[in-house]
Coordinates of C-alpha atoms in Angstrom, one line a residue:
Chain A
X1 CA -25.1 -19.4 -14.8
X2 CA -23.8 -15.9 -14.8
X3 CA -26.3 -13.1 -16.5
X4 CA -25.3 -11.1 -19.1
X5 CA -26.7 -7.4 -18.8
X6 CA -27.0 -4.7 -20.7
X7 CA -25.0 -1.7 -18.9
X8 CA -23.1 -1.2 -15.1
X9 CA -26.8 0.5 -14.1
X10 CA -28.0 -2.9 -14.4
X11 CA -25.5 -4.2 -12.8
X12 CA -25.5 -1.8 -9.8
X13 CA -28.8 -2.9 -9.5
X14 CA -27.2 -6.0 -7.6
X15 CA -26.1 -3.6 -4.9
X16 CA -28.7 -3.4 -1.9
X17 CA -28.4 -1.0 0.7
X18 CA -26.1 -2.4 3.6
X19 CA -23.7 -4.4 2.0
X20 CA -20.6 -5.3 2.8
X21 CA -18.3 -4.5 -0.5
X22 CA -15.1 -5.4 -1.5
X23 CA -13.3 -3.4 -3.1
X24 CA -9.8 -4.4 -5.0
X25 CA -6.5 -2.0 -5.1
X26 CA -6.0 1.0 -7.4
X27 CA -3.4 -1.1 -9.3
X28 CA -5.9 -4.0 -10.1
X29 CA -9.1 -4.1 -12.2
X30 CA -11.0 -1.6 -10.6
X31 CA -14.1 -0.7 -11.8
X32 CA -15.2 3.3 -11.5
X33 CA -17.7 3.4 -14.0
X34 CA -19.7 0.6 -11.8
X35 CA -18.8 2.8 -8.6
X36 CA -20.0 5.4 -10.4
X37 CA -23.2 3.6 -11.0
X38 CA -23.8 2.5 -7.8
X39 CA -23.5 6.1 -6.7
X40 CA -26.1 7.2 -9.0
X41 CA -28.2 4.8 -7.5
X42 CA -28.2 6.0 -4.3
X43 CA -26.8 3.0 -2.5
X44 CA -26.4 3.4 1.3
X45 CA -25.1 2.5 4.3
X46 CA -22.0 0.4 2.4
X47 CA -19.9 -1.6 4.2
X48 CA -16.4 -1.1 2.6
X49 CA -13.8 -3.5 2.9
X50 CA -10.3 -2.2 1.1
X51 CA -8.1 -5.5 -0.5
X52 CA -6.3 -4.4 1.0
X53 CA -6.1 -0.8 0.4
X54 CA -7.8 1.1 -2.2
X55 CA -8.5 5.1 -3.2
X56 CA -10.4 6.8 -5.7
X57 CA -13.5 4.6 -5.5
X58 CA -13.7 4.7 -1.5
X59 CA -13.1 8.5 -1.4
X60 CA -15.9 8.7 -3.9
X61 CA -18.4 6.3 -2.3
X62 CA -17.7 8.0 1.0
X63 CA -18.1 11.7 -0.4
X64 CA -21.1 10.5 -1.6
X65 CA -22.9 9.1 1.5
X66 CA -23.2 5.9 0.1
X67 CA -20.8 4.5 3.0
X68 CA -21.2 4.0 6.7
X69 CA -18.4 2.0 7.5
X70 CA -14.8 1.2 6.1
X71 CA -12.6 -1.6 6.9
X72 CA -9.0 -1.0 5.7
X73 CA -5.5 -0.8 5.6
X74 CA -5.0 2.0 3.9
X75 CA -7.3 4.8 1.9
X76 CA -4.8 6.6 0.0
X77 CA -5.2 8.2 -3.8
X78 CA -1.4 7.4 -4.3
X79 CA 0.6 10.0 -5.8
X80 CA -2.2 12.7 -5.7
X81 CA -1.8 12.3 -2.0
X82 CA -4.6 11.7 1.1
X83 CA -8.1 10.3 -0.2
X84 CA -9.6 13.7 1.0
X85 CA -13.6 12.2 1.5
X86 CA -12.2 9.4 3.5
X87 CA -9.8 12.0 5.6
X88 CA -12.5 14.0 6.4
X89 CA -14.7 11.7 6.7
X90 CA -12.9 9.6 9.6
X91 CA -12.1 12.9 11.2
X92 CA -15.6 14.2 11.3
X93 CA -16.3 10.6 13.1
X94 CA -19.0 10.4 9.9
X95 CA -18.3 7.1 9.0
X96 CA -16.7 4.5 11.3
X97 CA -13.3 3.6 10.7
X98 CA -11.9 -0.1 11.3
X99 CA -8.3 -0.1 10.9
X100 CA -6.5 -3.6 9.8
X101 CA -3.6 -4.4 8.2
X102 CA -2.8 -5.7 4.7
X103 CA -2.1 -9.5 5.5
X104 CA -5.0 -9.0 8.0
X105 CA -7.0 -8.7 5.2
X106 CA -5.6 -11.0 2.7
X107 CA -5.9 -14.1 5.5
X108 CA -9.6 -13.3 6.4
X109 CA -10.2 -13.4 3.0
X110 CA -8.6 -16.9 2.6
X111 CA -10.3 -18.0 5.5
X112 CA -13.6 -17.9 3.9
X113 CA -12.1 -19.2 0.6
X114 CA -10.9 -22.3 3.0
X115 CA -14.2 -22.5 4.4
X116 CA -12.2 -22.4 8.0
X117 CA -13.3 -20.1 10.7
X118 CA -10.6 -18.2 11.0
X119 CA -6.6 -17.7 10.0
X120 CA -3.6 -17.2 12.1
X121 CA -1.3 -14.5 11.5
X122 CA 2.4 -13.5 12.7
X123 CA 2.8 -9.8 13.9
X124 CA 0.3 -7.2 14.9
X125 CA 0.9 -7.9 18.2
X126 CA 1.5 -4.8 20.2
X127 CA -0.3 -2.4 17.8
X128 CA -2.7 -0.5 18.2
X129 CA -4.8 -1.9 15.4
X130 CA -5.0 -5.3 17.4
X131 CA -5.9 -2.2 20.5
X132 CA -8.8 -1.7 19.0
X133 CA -9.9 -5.3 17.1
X134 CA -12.7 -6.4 19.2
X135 CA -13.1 -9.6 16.5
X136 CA -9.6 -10.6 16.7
X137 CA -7.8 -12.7 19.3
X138 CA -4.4 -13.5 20.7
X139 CA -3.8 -17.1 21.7
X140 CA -0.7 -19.0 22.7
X141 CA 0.4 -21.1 20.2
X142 CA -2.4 -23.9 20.5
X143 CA 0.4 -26.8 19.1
X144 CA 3.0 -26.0 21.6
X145 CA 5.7 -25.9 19.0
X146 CA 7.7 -22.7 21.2
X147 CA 5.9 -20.4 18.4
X148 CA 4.8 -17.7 20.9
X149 CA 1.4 -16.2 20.8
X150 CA -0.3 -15.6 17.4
X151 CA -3.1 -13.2 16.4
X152 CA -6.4 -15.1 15.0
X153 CA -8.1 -13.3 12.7
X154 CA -11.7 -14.2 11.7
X155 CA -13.2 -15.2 8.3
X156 CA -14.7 -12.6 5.8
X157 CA -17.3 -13.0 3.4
X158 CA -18.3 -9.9 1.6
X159 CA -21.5 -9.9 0.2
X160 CA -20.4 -8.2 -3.1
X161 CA -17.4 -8.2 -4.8
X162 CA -16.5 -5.9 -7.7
X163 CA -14.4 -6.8 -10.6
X164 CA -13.0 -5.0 -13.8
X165 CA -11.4 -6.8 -16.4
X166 CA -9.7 -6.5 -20.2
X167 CA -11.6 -10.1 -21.3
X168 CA -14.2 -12.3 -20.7
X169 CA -15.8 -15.1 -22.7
X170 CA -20.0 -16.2 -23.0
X171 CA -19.3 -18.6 -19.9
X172 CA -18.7 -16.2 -17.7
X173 CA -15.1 -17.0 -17.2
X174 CA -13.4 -13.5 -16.7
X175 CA -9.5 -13.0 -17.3
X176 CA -7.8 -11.6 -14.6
X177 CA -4.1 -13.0 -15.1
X178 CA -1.6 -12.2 -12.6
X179 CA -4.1 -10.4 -10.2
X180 CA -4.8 -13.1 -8.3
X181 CA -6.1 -11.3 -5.3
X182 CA -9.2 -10.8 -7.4
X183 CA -9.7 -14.2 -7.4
X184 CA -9.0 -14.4 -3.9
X185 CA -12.2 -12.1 -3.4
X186 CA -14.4 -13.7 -5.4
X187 CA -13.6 -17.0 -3.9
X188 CA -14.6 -15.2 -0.8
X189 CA -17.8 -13.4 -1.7
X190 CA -21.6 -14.3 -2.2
X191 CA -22.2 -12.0 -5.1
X192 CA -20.0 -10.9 -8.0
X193 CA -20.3 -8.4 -10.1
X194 CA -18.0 -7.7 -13.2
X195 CA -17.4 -5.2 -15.9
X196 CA -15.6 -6.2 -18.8
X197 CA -13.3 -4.4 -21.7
X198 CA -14.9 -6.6 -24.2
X199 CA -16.2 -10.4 -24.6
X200 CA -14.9 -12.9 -26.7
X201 CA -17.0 -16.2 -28.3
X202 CA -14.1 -18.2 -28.1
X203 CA -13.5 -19.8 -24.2
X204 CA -10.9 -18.5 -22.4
X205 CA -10.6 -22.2 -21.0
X206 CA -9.6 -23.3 -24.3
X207 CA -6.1 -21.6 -24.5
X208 CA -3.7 -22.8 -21.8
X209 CA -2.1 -19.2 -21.5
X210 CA -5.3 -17.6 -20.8
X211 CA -7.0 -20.3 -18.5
X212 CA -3.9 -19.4 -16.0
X213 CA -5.3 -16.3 -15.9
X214 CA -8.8 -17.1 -15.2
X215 CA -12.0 -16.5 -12.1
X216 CA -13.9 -19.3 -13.8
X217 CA -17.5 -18.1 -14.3
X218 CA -19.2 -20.4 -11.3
X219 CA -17.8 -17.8 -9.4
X220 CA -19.2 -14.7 -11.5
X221 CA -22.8 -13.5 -10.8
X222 CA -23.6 -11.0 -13.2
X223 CA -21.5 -9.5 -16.7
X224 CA -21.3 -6.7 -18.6
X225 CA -19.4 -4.8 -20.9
X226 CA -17.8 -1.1 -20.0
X227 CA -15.4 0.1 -22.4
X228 CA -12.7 2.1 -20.6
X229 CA -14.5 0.9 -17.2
X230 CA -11.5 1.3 -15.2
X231 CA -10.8 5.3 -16.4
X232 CA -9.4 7.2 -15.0
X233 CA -7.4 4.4 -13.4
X234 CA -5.3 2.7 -16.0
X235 CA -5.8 -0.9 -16.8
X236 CA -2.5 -2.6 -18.0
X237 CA -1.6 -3.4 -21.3
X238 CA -4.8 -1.4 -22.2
X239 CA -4.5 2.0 -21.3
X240 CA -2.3 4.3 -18.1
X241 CA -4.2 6.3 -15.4
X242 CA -5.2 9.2 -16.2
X243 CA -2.8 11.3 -13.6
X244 CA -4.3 14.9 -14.6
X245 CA -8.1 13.6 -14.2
X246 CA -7.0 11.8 -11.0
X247 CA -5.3 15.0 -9.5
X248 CA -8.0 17.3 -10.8
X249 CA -10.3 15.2 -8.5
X250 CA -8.1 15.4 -5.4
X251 CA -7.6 19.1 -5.8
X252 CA -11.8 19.2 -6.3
X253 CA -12.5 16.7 -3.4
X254 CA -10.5 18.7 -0.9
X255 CA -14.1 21.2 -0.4
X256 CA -17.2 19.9 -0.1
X257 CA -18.6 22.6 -3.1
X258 CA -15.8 21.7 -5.9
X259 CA -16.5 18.1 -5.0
X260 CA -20.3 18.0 -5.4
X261 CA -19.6 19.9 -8.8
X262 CA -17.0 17.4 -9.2
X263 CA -19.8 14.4 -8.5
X264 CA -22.2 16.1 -10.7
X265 CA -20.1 17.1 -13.6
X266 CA -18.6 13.2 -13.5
X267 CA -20.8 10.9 -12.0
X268 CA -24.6 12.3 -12.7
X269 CA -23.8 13.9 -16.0
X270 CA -23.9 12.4 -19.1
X271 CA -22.3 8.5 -18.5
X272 CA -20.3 8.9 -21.7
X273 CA -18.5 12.0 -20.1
X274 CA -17.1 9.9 -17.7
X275 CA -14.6 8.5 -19.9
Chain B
X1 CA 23.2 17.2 -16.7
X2 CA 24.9 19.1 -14.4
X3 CA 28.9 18.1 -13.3
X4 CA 28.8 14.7 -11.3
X5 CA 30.2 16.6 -8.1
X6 CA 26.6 18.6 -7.6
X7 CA 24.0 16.5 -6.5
X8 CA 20.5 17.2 -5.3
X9 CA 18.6 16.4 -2.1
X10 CA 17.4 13.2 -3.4
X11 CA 20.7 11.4 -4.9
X12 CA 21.8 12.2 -1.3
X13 CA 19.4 10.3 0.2
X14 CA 19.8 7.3 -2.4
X15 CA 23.3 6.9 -2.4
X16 CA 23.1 7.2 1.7
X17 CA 20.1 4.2 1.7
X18 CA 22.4 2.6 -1.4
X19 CA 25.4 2.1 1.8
X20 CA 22.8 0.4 4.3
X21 CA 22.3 -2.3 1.0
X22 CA 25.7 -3.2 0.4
X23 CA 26.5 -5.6 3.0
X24 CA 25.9 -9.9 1.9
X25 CA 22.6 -10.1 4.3
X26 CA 21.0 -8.3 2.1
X27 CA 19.7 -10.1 -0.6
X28 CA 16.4 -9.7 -1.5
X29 CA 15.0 -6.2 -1.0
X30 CA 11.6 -5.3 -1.8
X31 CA 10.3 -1.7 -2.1
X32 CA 6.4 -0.5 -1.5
X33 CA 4.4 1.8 -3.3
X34 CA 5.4 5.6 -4.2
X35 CA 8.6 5.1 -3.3
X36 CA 11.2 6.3 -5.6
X37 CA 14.2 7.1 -3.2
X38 CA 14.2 3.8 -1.7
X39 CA 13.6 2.2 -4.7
X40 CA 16.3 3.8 -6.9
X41 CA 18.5 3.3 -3.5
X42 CA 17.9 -0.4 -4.3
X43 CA 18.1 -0.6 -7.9
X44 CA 21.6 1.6 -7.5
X45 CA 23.3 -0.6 -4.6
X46 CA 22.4 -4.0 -7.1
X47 CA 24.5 -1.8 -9.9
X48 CA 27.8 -1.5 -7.5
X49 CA 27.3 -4.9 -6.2
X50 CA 26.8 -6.4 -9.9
X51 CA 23.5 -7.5 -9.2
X52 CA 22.9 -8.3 -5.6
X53 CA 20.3 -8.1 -4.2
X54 CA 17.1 -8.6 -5.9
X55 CA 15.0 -6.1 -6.3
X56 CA 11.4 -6.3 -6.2
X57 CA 9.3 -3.0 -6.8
X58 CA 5.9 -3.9 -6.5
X59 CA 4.3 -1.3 -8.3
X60 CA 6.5 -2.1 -11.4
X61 CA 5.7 -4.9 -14.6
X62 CA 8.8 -6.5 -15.0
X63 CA 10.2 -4.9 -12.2
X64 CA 7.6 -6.8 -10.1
X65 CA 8.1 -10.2 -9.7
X66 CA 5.0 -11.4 -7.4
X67 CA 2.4 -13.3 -9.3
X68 CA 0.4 -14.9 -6.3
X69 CA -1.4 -11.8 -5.4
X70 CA -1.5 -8.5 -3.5
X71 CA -0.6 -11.5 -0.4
X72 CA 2.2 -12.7 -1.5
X73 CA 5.0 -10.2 -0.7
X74 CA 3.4 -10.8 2.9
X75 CA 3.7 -14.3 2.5
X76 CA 7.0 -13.8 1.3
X77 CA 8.3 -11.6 4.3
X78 CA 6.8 -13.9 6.4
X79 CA 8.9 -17.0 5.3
X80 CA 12.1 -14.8 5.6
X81 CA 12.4 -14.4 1.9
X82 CA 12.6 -10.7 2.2
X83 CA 15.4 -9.7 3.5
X84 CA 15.0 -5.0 3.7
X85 CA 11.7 -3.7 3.7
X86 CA 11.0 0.5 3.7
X87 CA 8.4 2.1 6.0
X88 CA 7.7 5.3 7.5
X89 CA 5.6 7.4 9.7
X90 CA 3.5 10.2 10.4
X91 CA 5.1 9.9 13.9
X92 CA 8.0 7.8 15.2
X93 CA 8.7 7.7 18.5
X94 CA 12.4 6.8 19.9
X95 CA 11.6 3.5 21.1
X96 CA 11.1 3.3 17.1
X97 CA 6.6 2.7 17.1
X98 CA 5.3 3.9 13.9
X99 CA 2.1 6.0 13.3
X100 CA 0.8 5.9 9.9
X101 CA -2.8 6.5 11.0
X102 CA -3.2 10.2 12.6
X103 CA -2.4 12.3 15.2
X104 CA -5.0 13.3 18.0
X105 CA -7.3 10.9 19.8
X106 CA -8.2 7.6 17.9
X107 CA -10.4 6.7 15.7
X108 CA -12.0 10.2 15.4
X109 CA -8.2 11.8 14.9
X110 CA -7.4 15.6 14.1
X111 CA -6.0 14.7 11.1
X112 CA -5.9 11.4 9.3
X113 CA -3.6 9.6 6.9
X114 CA -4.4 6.4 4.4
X115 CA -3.4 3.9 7.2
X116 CA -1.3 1.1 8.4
X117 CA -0.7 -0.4 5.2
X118 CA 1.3 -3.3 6.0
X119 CA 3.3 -2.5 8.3
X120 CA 2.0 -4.3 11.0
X121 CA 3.3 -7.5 9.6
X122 CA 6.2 -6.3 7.5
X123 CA 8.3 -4.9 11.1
X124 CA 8.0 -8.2 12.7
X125 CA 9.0 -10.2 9.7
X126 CA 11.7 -8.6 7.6
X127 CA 15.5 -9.1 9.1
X128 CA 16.4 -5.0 8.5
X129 CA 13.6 -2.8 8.2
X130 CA 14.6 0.9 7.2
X131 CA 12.6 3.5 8.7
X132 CA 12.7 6.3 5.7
X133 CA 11.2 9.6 6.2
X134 CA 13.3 13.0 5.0
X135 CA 11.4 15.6 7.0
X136 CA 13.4 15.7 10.6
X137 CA 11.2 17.5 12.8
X138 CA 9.7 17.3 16.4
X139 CA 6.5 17.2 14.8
X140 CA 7.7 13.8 12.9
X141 CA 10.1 12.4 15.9
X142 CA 7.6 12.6 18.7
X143 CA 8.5 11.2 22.3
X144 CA 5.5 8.9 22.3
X145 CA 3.2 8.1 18.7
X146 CA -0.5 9.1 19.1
X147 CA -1.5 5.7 17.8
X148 CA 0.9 2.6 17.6
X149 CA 0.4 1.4 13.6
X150 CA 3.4 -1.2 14.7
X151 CA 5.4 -1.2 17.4
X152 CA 9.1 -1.2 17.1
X153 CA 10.2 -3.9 19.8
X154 CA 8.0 -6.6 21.3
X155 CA 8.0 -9.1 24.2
X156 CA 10.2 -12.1 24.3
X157 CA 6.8 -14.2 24.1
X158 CA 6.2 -12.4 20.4
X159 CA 8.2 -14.5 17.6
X160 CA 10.1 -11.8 15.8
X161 CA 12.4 -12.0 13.5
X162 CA 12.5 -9.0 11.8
X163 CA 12.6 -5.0 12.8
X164 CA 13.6 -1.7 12.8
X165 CA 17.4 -1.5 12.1
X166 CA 17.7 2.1 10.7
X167 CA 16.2 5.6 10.0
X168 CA 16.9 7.9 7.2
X169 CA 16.1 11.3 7.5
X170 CA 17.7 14.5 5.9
X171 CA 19.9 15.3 8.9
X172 CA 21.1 11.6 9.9
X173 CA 21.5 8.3 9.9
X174 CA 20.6 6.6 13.4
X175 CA 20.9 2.8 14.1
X176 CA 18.3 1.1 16.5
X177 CA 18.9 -0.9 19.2
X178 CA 16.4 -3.5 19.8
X179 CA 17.6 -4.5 23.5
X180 CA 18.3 -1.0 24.5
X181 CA 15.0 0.2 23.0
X182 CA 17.2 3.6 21.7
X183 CA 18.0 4.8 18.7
X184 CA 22.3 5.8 18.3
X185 CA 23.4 8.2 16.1
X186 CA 25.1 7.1 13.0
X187 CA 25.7 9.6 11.0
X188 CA 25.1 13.5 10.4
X189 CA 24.5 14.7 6.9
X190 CA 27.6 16.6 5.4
X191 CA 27.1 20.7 7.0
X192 CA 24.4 19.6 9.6
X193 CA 25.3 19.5 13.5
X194 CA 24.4 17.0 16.2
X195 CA 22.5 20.0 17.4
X196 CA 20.7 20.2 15.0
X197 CA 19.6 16.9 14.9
X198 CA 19.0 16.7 18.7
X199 CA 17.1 20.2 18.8
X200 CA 15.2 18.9 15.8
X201 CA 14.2 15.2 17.5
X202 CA 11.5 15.1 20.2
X203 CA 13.0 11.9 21.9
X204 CA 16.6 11.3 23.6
X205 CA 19.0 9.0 21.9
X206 CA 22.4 7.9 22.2
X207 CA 25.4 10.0 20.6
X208 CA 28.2 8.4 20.7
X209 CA 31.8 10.3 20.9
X210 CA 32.6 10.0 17.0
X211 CA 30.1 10.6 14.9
X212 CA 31.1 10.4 11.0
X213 CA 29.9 11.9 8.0
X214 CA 26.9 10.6 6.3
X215 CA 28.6 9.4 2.9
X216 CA 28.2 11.9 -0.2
X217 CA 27.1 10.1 -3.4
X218 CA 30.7 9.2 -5.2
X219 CA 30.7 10.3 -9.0
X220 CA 30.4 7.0 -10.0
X221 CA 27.0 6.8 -7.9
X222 CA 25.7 9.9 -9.5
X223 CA 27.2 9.1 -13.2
X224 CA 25.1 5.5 -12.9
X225 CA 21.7 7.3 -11.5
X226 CA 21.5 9.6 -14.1
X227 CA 22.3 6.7 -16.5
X228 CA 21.7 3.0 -16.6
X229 CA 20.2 2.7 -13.2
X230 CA 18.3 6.1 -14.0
X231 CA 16.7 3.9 -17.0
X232 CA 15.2 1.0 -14.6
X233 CA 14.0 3.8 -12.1
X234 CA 12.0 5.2 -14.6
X235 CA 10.7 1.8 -15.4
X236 CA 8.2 2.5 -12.0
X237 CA 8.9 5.9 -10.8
X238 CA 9.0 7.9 -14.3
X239 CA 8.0 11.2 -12.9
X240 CA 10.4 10.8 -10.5
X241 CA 13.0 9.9 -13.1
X242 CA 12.9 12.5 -15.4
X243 CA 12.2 15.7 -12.5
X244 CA 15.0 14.5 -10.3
X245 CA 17.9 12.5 -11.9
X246 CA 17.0 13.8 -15.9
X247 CA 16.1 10.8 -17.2
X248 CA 13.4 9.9 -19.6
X249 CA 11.1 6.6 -19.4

């Protein structure tokens, strides 16, 4: 059964030092004010794994020592540019850095939701990502069909995965509609952790148009509600990032001072302030 | 609005992508994040063609037609569904690698960018891949990347149906050659010299004896960005919209 809790603290709580996180793209149901209460909490030594890229709450998590290693595609904040922590970070040689590629990413993620040991993948070969993939393997194709060879690339099953979401009823089935790739990491990881706009008594498994939409609650570990728990990234249909409070954080996260007084002002102030 | 025969930097660069969509392979192009030149190149070339090709932006609602997942453009590309993908580079090199990583030593690089993104995937499986990056400088066209992000030709023993067919910059157009492992010149944008373009390039290419004139945008190009098509670029790109062809979301 999936527990309902009071705030994100709670929540966070879930989080143990160590842990290998996924974390889902800008553009889908990400959930800052949990990242911003697993910072408070002073989680370290994350394991980070972008799906398949991601921004603001990796350059934050890094800047704030809660990470020791990333595996992504691609840290980016977008249109506000670099992810500054993450830059710096990976330049410094502070955290380690294990390049992949987005379908690299998607498949390992399958993999596990398969329960198969690994999934084959076309491309990469030749790149200096596959260079410097110790886990991943080139094989001839193993059916003889004339396919060439074929990068294998090993299961992944995070041990958290972090969800934000407009909806979600007292089963614990959450509504993420067309962002299946959430599903797609919940399938693939042992604990998971949502926030949710608001919860409705009525089941989301009742209606046909919102049960298409649905990570059914067997999958979901823990609940709770965060109004406006995505700012300052936008959640659609609900409400647009916040561009000016995103660029005000790249601008602060370019020096280490401006960013602590970013953290502070943000993250350990009051939690309303956040929004 | 100013008169249809001015044009700025960036209807240049559309209209010029627009003419690398207008042949009948192309039917299905598909456009990556924060990228509002190739984009409204896309969404412009379906206008002249009266609605060829498709056009997926994936950062768009309705503009966006993938409902599988963050994989499924992958998936997509990988099926041969896709037929023009966009993708740049910190460095490219002239045997057409791509860098999107940093530049120094890896992993601990002098300077690092978000990283590979797709890439690695998207240059072995799409049929025409355009290389799109405006600044034209040695410090972009380098004769060897600092770290390969994907490789632009592979081994026989590779399956590979896709690649690099073209770069964009703001001094040319160049073709690639897969089996010569060159890039050729194509075109020189309209008061730029081969010169230029070869003092400005840190890897040898070929130059063939006639080298046209990129295409300027046509007033019928410019009169449809800053209008109908204008309207459907703002649908994803509204910044870019409004600050560069005057039109509001």
């Amino acid at each position: 059964m999936t527990d309902y809790l009071n705030n994100v603290d709670a929540l966070a709580a879930h989080v143990p030092d160590g842990a290998l996180m996924a974390l889902p793209p800008e553009y889908s149901f990400v959930p800052m004010e949990l990242v911003r209460a697993i910072i408070r909490r002073g989680v370290k030594n994350l394991n980070i794994l972008t799906v398949p890229i991601n921004g603001l709450a990796a350059d934050m998590l890094i800047g704030a020592g809660c990470v020791k290693r990333v595996e992504c595609a691609a840290v980016s904040l977008g249109e506000a540019g670099s992810a500054p922590r993450f830059s710096k970070a990976v330049e410094n040689g502070t955290i380690d850095i294990v390049d992949s590629t987005c379908p690299a990413v998607h498949s390992a993620l399958q993999a596990t939701e398969k329960g198969v040991p690994f999934m084959p993948l076309g491309g990469i070969i030749g790149s200096d990502i596959l260079a410097n993939r110790d886990d991943w393997k080139v094989v001839d194709d193993p059916l003889g069909q004339g396919n060439g060879k074929i990068v294998l690339i090993p299961a992944i099953s995070p041990d958290i995965a972090i969800i934000h979401s407009p909806l979600a009823d007292r089963d614990g089935n959450v509504w993420i509609g067309r962002r299946r790739e959430l599903a797609t990491i919940a399938h693939a990881s042992k604990i998971v952790l949502v926030t949710v706009e608001h919860i409705q008594d009525e089941s989301l498994l009742a209606n046909e148009k919102t049960a298409a939409g649905v990570l059914p609650g067997f999958y979901v570990t823990a609940l709770t509600e965060a109004q406006m728990g995505a700012k300052p990234l936008g959640l659609v249909e609900h409400y647009p990032a916040d561009t000016d409070e995103i660029a005000t954080y790249a601008r602060a996260a370019r020096d280490d001072d401006a960013f602590a007084a970013y953290m502070q002002r943000v993250v350990f102030g009051t939690q309303e302030a956040a929004e | 609005m100013s008169e249809t025969t001015d044009y700025c930097d960036e209807e240049f660069l559309i209209a010029a992508i627009s003419g690398l969509l207008s042949t009948d392979d192309v039917r299905h192009v598909a456009v990556g994040a924060a990228s509002p030149i190739p984009g409204a190149a896309a969404l412009l070339a379906r206008k002249m063609r009266g609605g060829m090709p498709r056009v997926s932006l994936i950062h768009g609602k309705a503009t966006n037609p993938f409902t599988d997942g963050g994989r499924e453009i992958f998936d997509a590309a990988g099926q041969g569904r896709i037929d023009v993908f966009f993708l740049g580079g910190v460095q490219i090199d002239g045997e057409a690698n791509i860098n999107l990583v940093g530049t120094g030593d890896y992993p601990k690089v002098d300077k690092r960018f978000p990283g590979s993104f797709g890439s690695a995937h998207m240059y072995f499986v799409v049929p025409k891949v355009i290389l799109f990056r405006p600044e034209h400088s040695r410090r972009v066209f380098v004769p060897k990347v600092d770290f390969i992000s994907a490789p632009g030709v592979s081994d026989p023993d590779v399956r590979r149906p896709g690649g690099p067919k073209y770069l964009v910059t703001e001094l040319c157009i160049m073709a690639f050659d897969a089996s010569r492992r060159r890039f050729r010149l194509e075109s020189v944008t309209p008061g730029r010299t081969i010169e230029e373009v070869q003092d400005n390039t840190g890897f040898e290419f070929d130059v063939p004896e006639n080298v046209a004139e990129t295409s300027l945008p046509t007033p019928e190009q410019l009169a449809l960005l800053r209008s109908t098509v204008g309207v459907e670029v703002a649908d994803t790109y509204p910044g870019f919209a409004k600050d560069v062809l005057g039109v509001a979301a």
